[in-house]
Tab-separated table of C-alpha atoms and ligand atoms in Angstrom:
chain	number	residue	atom	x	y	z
A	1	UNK	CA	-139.206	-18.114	-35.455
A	2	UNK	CA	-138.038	-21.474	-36.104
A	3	UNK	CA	-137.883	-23.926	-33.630
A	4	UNK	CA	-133.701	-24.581	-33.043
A	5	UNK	CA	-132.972	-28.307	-31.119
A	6	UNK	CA	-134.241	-28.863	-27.425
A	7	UNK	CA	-134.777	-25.009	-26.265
A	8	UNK	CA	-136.991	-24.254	-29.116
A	9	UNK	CA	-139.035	-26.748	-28.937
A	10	UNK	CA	-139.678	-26.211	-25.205
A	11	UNK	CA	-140.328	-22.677	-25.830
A	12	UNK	CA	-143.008	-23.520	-28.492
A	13	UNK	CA	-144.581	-25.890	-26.524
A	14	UNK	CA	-144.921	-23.301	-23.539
A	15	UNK	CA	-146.547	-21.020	-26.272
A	16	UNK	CA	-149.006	-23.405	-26.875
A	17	UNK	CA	-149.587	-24.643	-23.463
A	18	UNK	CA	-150.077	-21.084	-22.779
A	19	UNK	CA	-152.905	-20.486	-25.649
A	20	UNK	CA	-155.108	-23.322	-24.398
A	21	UNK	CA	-154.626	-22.500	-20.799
A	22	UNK	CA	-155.521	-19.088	-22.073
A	23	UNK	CA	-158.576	-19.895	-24.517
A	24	UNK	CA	-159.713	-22.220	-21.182
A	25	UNK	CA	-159.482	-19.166	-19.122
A	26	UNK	CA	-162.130	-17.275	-21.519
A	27	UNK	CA	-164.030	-20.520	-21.957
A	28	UNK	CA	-164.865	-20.639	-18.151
A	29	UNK	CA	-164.976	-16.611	-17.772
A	30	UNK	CA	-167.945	-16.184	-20.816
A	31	UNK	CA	-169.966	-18.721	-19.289
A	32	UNK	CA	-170.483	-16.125	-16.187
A	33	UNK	CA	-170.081	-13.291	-18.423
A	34	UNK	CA	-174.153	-12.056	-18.542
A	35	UNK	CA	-174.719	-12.407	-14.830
A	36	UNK	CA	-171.880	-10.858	-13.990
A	37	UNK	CA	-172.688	-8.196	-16.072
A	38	UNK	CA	-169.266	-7.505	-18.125
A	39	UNK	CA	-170.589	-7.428	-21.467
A	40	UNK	CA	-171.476	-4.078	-22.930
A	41	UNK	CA	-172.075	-2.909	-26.517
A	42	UNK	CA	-170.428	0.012	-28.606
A	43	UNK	CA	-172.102	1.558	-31.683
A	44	UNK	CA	-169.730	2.951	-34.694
A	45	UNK	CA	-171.466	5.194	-36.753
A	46	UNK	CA	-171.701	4.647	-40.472
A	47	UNK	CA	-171.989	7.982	-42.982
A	48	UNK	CA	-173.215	8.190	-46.518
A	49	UNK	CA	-170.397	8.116	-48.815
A	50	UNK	CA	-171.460	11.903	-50.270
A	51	UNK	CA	-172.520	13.291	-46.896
A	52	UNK	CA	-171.068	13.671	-43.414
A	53	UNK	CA	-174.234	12.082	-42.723
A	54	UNK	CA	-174.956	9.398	-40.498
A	55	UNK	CA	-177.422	6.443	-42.031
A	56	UNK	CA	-176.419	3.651	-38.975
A	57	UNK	CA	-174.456	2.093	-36.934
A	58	UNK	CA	-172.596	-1.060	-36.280
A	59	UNK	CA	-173.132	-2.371	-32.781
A	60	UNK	CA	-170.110	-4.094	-31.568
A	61	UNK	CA	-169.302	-6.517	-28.332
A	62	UNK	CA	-167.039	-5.307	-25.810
A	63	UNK	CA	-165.952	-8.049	-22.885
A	64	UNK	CA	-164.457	-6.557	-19.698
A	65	UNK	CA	-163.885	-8.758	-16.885
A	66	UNK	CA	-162.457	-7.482	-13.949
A	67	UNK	CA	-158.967	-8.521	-15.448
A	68	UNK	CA	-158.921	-6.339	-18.047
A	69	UNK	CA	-160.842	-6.139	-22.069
A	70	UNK	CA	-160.548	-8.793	-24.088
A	71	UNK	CA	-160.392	-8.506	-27.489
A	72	UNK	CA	-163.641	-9.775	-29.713
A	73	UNK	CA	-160.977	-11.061	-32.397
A	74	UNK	CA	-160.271	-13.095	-29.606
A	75	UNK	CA	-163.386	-14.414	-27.642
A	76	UNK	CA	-165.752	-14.278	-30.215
A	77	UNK	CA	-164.464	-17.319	-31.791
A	78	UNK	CA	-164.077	-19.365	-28.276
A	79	UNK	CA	-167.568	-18.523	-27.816
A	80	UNK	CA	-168.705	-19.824	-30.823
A	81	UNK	CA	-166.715	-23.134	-30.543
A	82	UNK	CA	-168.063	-23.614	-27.012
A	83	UNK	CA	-171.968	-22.367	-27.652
A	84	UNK	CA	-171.607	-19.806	-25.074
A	85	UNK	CA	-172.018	-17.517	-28.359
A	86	UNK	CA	-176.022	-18.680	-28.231
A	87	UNK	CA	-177.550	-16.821	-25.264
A	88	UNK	CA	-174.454	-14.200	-25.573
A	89	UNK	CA	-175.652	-13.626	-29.281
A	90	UNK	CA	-179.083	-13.255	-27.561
A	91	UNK	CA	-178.198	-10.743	-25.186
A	92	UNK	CA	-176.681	-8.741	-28.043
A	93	UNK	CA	-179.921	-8.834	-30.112
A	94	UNK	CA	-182.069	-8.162	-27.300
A	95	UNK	CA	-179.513	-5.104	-26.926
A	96	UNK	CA	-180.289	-4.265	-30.948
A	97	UNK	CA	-183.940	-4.149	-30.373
A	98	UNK	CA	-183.657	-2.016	-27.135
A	99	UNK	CA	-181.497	0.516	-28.906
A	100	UNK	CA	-184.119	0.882	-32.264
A	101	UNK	CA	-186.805	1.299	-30.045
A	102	UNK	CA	-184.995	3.925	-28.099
A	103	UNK	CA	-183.853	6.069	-31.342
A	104	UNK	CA	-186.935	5.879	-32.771
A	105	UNK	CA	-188.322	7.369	-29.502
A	106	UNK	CA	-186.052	9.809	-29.704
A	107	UNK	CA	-185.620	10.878	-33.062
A	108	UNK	CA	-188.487	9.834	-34.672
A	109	UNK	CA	-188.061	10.094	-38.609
A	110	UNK	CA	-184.628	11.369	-38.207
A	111	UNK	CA	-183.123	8.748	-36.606
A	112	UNK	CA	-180.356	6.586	-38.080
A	113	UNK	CA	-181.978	4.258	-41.123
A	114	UNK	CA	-180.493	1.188	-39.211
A	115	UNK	CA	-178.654	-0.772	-36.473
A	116	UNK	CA	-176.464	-3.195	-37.600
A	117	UNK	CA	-175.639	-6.405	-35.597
A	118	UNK	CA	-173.139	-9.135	-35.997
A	119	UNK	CA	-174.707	-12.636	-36.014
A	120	UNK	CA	-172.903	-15.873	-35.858
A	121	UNK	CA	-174.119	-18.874	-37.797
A	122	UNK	CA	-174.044	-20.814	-34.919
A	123	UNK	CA	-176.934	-18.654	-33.587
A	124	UNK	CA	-178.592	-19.515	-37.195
A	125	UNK	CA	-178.589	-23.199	-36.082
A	126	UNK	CA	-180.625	-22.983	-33.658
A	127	UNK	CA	-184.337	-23.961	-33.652
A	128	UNK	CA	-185.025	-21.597	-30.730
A	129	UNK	CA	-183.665	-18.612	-32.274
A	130	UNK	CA	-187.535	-17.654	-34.025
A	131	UNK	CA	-189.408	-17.742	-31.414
A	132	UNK	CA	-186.921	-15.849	-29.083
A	133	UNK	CA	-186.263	-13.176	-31.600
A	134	UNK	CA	-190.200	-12.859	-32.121
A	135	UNK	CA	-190.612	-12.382	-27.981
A	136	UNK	CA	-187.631	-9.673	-28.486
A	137	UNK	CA	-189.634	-7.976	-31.171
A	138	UNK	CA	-193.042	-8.056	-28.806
A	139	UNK	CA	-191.205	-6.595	-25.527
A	140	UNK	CA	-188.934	-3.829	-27.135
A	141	UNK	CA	-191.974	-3.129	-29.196
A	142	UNK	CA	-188.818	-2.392	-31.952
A	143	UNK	CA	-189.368	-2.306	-36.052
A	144	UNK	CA	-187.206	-5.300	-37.439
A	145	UNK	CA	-186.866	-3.789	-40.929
A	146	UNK	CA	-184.641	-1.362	-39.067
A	147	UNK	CA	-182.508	-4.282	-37.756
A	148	UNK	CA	-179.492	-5.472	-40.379
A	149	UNK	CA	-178.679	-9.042	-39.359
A	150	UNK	CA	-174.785	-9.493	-40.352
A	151	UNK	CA	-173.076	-12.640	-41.529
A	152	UNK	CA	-170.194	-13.267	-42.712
A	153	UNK	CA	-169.535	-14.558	-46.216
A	154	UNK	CA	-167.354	-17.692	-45.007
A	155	UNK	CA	-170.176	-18.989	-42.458
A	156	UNK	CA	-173.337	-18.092	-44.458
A	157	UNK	CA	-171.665	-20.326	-47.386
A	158	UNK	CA	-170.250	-23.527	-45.174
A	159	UNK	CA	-174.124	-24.676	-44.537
A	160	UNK	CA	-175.504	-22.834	-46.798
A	161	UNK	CA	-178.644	-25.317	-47.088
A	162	UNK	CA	-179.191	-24.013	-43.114
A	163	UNK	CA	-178.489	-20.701	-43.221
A	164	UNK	CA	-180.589	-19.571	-46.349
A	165	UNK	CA	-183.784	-21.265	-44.388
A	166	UNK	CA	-183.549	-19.552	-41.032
A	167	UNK	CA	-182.208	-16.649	-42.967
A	168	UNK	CA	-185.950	-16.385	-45.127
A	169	UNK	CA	-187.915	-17.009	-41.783
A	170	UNK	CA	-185.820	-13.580	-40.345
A	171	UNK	CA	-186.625	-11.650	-43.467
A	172	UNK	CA	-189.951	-13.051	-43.464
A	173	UNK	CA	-190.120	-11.536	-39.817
A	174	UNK	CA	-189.190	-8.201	-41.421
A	175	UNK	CA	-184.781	-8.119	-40.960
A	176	UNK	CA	-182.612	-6.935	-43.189
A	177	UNK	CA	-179.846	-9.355	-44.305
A	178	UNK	CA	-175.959	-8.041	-44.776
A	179	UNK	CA	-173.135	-10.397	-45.933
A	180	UNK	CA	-170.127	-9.214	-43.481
A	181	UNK	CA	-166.467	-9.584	-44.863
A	182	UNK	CA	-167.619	-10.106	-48.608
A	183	UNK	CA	-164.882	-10.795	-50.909
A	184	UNK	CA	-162.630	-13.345	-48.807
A	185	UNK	CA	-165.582	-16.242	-49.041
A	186	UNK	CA	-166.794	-18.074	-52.020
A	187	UNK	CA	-170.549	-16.404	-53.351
A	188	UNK	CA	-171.511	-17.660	-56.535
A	189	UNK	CA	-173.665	-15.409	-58.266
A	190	UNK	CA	-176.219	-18.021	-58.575
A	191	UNK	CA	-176.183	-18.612	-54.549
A	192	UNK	CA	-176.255	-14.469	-54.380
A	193	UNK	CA	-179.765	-13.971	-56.756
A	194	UNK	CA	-181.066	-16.885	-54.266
A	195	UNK	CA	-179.784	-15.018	-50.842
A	196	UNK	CA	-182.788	-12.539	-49.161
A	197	UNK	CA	-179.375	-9.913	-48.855
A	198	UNK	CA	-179.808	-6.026	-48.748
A	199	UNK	CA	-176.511	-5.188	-47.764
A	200	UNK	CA	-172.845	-5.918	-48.992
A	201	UNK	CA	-170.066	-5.090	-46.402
A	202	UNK	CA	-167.057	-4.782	-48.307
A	203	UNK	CA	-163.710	-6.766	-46.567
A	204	UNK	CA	-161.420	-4.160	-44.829
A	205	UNK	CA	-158.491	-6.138	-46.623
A	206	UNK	CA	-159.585	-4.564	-49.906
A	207	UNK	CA	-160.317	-1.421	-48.793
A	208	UNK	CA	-156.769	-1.165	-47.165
A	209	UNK	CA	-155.110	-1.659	-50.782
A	210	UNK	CA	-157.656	0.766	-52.688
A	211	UNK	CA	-155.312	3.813	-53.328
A	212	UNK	CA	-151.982	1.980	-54.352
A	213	UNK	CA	-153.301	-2.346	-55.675
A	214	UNK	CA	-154.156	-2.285	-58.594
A	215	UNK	CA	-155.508	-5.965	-57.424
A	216	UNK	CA	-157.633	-4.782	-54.455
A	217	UNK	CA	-158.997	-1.430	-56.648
A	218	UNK	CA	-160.271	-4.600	-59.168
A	219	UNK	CA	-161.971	-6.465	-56.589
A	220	UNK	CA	-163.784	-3.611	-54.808
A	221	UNK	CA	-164.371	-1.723	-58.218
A	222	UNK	CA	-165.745	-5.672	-59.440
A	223	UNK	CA	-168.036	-6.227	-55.723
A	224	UNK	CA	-169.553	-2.728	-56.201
A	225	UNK	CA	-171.150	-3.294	-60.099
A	226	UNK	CA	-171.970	-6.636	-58.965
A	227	UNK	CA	-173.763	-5.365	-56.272
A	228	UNK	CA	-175.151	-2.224	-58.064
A	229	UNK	CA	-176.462	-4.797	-60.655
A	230	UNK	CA	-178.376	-6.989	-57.732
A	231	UNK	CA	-180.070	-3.989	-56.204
A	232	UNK	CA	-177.818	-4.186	-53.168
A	233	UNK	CA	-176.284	-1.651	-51.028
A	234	UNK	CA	-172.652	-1.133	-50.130
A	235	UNK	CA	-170.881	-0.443	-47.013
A	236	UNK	CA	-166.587	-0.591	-47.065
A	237	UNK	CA	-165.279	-1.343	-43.775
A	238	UNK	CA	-162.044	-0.212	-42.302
A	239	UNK	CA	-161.730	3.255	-44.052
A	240	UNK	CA	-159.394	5.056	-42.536
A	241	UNK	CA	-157.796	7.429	-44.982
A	242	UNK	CA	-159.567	10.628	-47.745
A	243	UNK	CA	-157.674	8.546	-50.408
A	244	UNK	CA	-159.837	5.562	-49.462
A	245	UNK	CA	-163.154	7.647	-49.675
A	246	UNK	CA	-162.229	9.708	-53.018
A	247	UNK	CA	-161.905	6.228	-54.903
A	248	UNK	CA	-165.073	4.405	-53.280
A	249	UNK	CA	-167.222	7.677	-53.869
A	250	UNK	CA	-165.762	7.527	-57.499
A	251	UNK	CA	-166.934	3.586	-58.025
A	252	UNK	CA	-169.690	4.314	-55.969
A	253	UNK	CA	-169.893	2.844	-52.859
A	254	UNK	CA	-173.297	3.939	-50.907
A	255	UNK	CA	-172.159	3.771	-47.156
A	256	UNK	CA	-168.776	3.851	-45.468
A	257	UNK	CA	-167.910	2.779	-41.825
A	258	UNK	CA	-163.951	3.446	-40.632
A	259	UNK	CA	-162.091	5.186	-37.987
A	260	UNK	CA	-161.635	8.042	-40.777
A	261	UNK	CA	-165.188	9.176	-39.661
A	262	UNK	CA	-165.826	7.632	-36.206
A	263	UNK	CA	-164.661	4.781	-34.181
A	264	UNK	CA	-167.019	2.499	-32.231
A	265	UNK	CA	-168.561	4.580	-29.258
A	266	UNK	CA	-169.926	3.961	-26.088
A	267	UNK	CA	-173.737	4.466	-26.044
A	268	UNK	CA	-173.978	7.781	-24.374
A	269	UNK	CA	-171.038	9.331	-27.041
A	270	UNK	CA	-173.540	7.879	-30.028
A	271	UNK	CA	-176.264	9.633	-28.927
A	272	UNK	CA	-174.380	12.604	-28.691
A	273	UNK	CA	-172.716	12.477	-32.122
A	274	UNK	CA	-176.267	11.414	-33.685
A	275	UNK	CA	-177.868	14.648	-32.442
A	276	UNK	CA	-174.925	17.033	-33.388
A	277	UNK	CA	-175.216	14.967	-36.786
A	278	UNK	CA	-178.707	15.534	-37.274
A	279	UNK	CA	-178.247	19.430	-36.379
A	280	UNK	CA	-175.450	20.018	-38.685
B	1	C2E	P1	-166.497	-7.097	-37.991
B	1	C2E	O1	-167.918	-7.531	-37.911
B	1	C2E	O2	-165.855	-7.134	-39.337
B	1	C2E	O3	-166.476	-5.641	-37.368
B	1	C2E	C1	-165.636	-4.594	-37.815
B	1	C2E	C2	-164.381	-4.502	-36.975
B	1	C2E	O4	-163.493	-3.561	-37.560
B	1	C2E	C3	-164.635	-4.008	-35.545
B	1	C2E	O5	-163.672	-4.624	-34.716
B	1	C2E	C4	-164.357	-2.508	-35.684
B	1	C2E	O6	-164.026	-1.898	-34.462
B	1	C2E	C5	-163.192	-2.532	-36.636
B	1	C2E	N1	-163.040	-1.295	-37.403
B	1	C2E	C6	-163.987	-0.442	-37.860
B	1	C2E	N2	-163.443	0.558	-38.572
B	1	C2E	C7	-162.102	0.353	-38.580
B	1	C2E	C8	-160.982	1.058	-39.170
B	1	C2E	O7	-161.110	2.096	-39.829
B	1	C2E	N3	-159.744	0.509	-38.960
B	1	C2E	C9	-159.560	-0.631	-38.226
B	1	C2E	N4	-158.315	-1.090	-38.055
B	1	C2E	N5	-160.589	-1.313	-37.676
B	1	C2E	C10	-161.851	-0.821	-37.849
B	1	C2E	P2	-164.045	-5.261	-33.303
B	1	C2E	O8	-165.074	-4.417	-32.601
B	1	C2E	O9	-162.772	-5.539	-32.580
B	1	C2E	O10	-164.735	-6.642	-33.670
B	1	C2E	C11	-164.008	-7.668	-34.302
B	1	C2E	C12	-164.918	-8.747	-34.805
B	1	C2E	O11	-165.560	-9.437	-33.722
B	1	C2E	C13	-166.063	-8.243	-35.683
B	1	C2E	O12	-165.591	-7.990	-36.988
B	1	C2E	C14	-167.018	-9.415	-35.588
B	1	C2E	O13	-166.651	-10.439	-36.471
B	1	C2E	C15	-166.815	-9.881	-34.161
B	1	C2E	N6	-167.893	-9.331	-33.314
B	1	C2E	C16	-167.972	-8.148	-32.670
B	1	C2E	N7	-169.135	-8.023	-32.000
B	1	C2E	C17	-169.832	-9.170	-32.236
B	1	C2E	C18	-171.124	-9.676	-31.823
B	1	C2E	O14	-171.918	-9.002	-31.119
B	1	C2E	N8	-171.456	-10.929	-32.253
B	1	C2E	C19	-170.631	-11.672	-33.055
B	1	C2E	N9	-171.045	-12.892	-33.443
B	1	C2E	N10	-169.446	-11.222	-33.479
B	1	C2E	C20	-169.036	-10.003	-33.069
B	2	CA	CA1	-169.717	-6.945	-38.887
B	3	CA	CA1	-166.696	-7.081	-41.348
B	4	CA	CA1	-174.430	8.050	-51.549
């Protein structure tokens, strides 16, 4: 809506008063967010694209202060401009580690191939981040090359200098490396051949134009040879409909993640679903 003389202009302004008092409000709130112990972690399965079956899981932040959720859309990138992302990113690893000891525990050889977690570059520049990730490895006694670091495309590629270094040291610690939202940055092939990346997680954008763009079936059709070519495997996010499936199984997309199959599920619901999954 267009601002119209005096009253619209006071009515924008209130909207934006409103959004800092509002990103302030989650500024101060994350900063007690650990200790106060409102931060807890969902897992959403993801299937092979040929079989109902289930080769990992995305683990995803939930925030619930005693107001209510808050969306991740919406304090993820607060948290990152404030640095309050740093020991919550740490938490949420620490979590990742926890939960691949535990399935390993408890399914042994038939437990989900990986956990994926989201990692902000932020996190990347920090000098700490080694050693604390190499004391997470040591307590939850967990098997990194089980562990998918994700990043997405955009951040990986604005210091990329940066990110490639600490992103070696992780492999070199055993991680697997997934670019997160590819397709809406700016990879060059060259940069891609120089990247230590398993894992390409196709942008939900495409995926949501697959059955009727002929512009979006290009560009995932395009992401999956060029993958395919680099020895990479391919997840599409955001898959929500059997259309969607019958075209990426046709270009040949490996994994698929989307509320078509499951949505993100509270620990004890994973579990669950794993073991029905594995008794199918
Ligand atoms: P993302 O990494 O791209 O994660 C996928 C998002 O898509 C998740 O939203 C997931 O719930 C949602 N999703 C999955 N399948 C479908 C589907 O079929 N349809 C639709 N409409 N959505 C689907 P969520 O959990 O709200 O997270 C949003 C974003 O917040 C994530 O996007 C990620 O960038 C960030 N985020 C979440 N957890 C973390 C975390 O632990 N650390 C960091 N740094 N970022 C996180
Ligand atoms: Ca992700
Ligand atoms: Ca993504
Ligand atoms: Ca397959």
């Amino acid at each position: 809506v267009k601002e119209q003389g005096r009253d619209g202009w006071h009515f924008f302004s209130a909207g934006l008063e409103e959004k800092v008092r509002q990103k302030l409000s989650i500024s101060n709130g994350l900063r007690l967010a650990i200790e106060r112990e409102e931060l807890s972690v969902r897992f959403q399965p993801i299937v092979d694209s040929d079989l109902p079956h289930i080769v990992g899981a995305e683990m995803l932040l939930r925030w619930q202060p005693a107001e209510g959720p808050i969306s991740p859309a919406l304090f993820i990138p607060v948290a990152e401009m404030t640095g309050s992302i740093i020991p919550i990113g740490a938490w949420v690893l620490a979590q990742a580690c926890q939960a691949e000891a535990d399935w390993r525990t408890r399914w042994g050889d038939r437990a989900p191939g990986y956990i994926s977690v989201n990692v902000s570059a932020r996190q990347l520049n920090e000098r700490n981040l080694l050693d604390e990730v190499k004391a997470m490895i040591k307590t939850h006694a967990c098997d990194p090359s089980r562990i998918l670091l994700e990043i997405t495309e955009t951040a990986l590629m604005a210091d990329i200098d940066t990110n490639l270094r600490m992103l070696r040291s992780l492999a070199d610690l055993g991680f697997r490396v997934a670019i997160d939202d590819f397709g809406t940055g700016y990879s060059s092939l060259a940069q891609l051949t120089k990247l230590p990346v398993n894992v390409l997680k196709i942008d939900k954008a495409f995926i949501d134009g697959i059955e009727h763009q002929p512009e979006s079936r290009a560009v995932v059709k395009a992401i999956i040879g060029l993958g395919r070519a680099l020895g990479l495997k391919m997840v599409a996010e955001g898959v929500e409909n059997a259309a969607q499936l019958l075209e990426l199984r046709n270009f040949g997309c490996d994994y698929i993640q989307g509320y078509l199959f499951y949505r993100p599920l509270p620990a004890a619901e994973f579990i669950e679903t794993v073991e029905q999954n594995i008794n199918a």
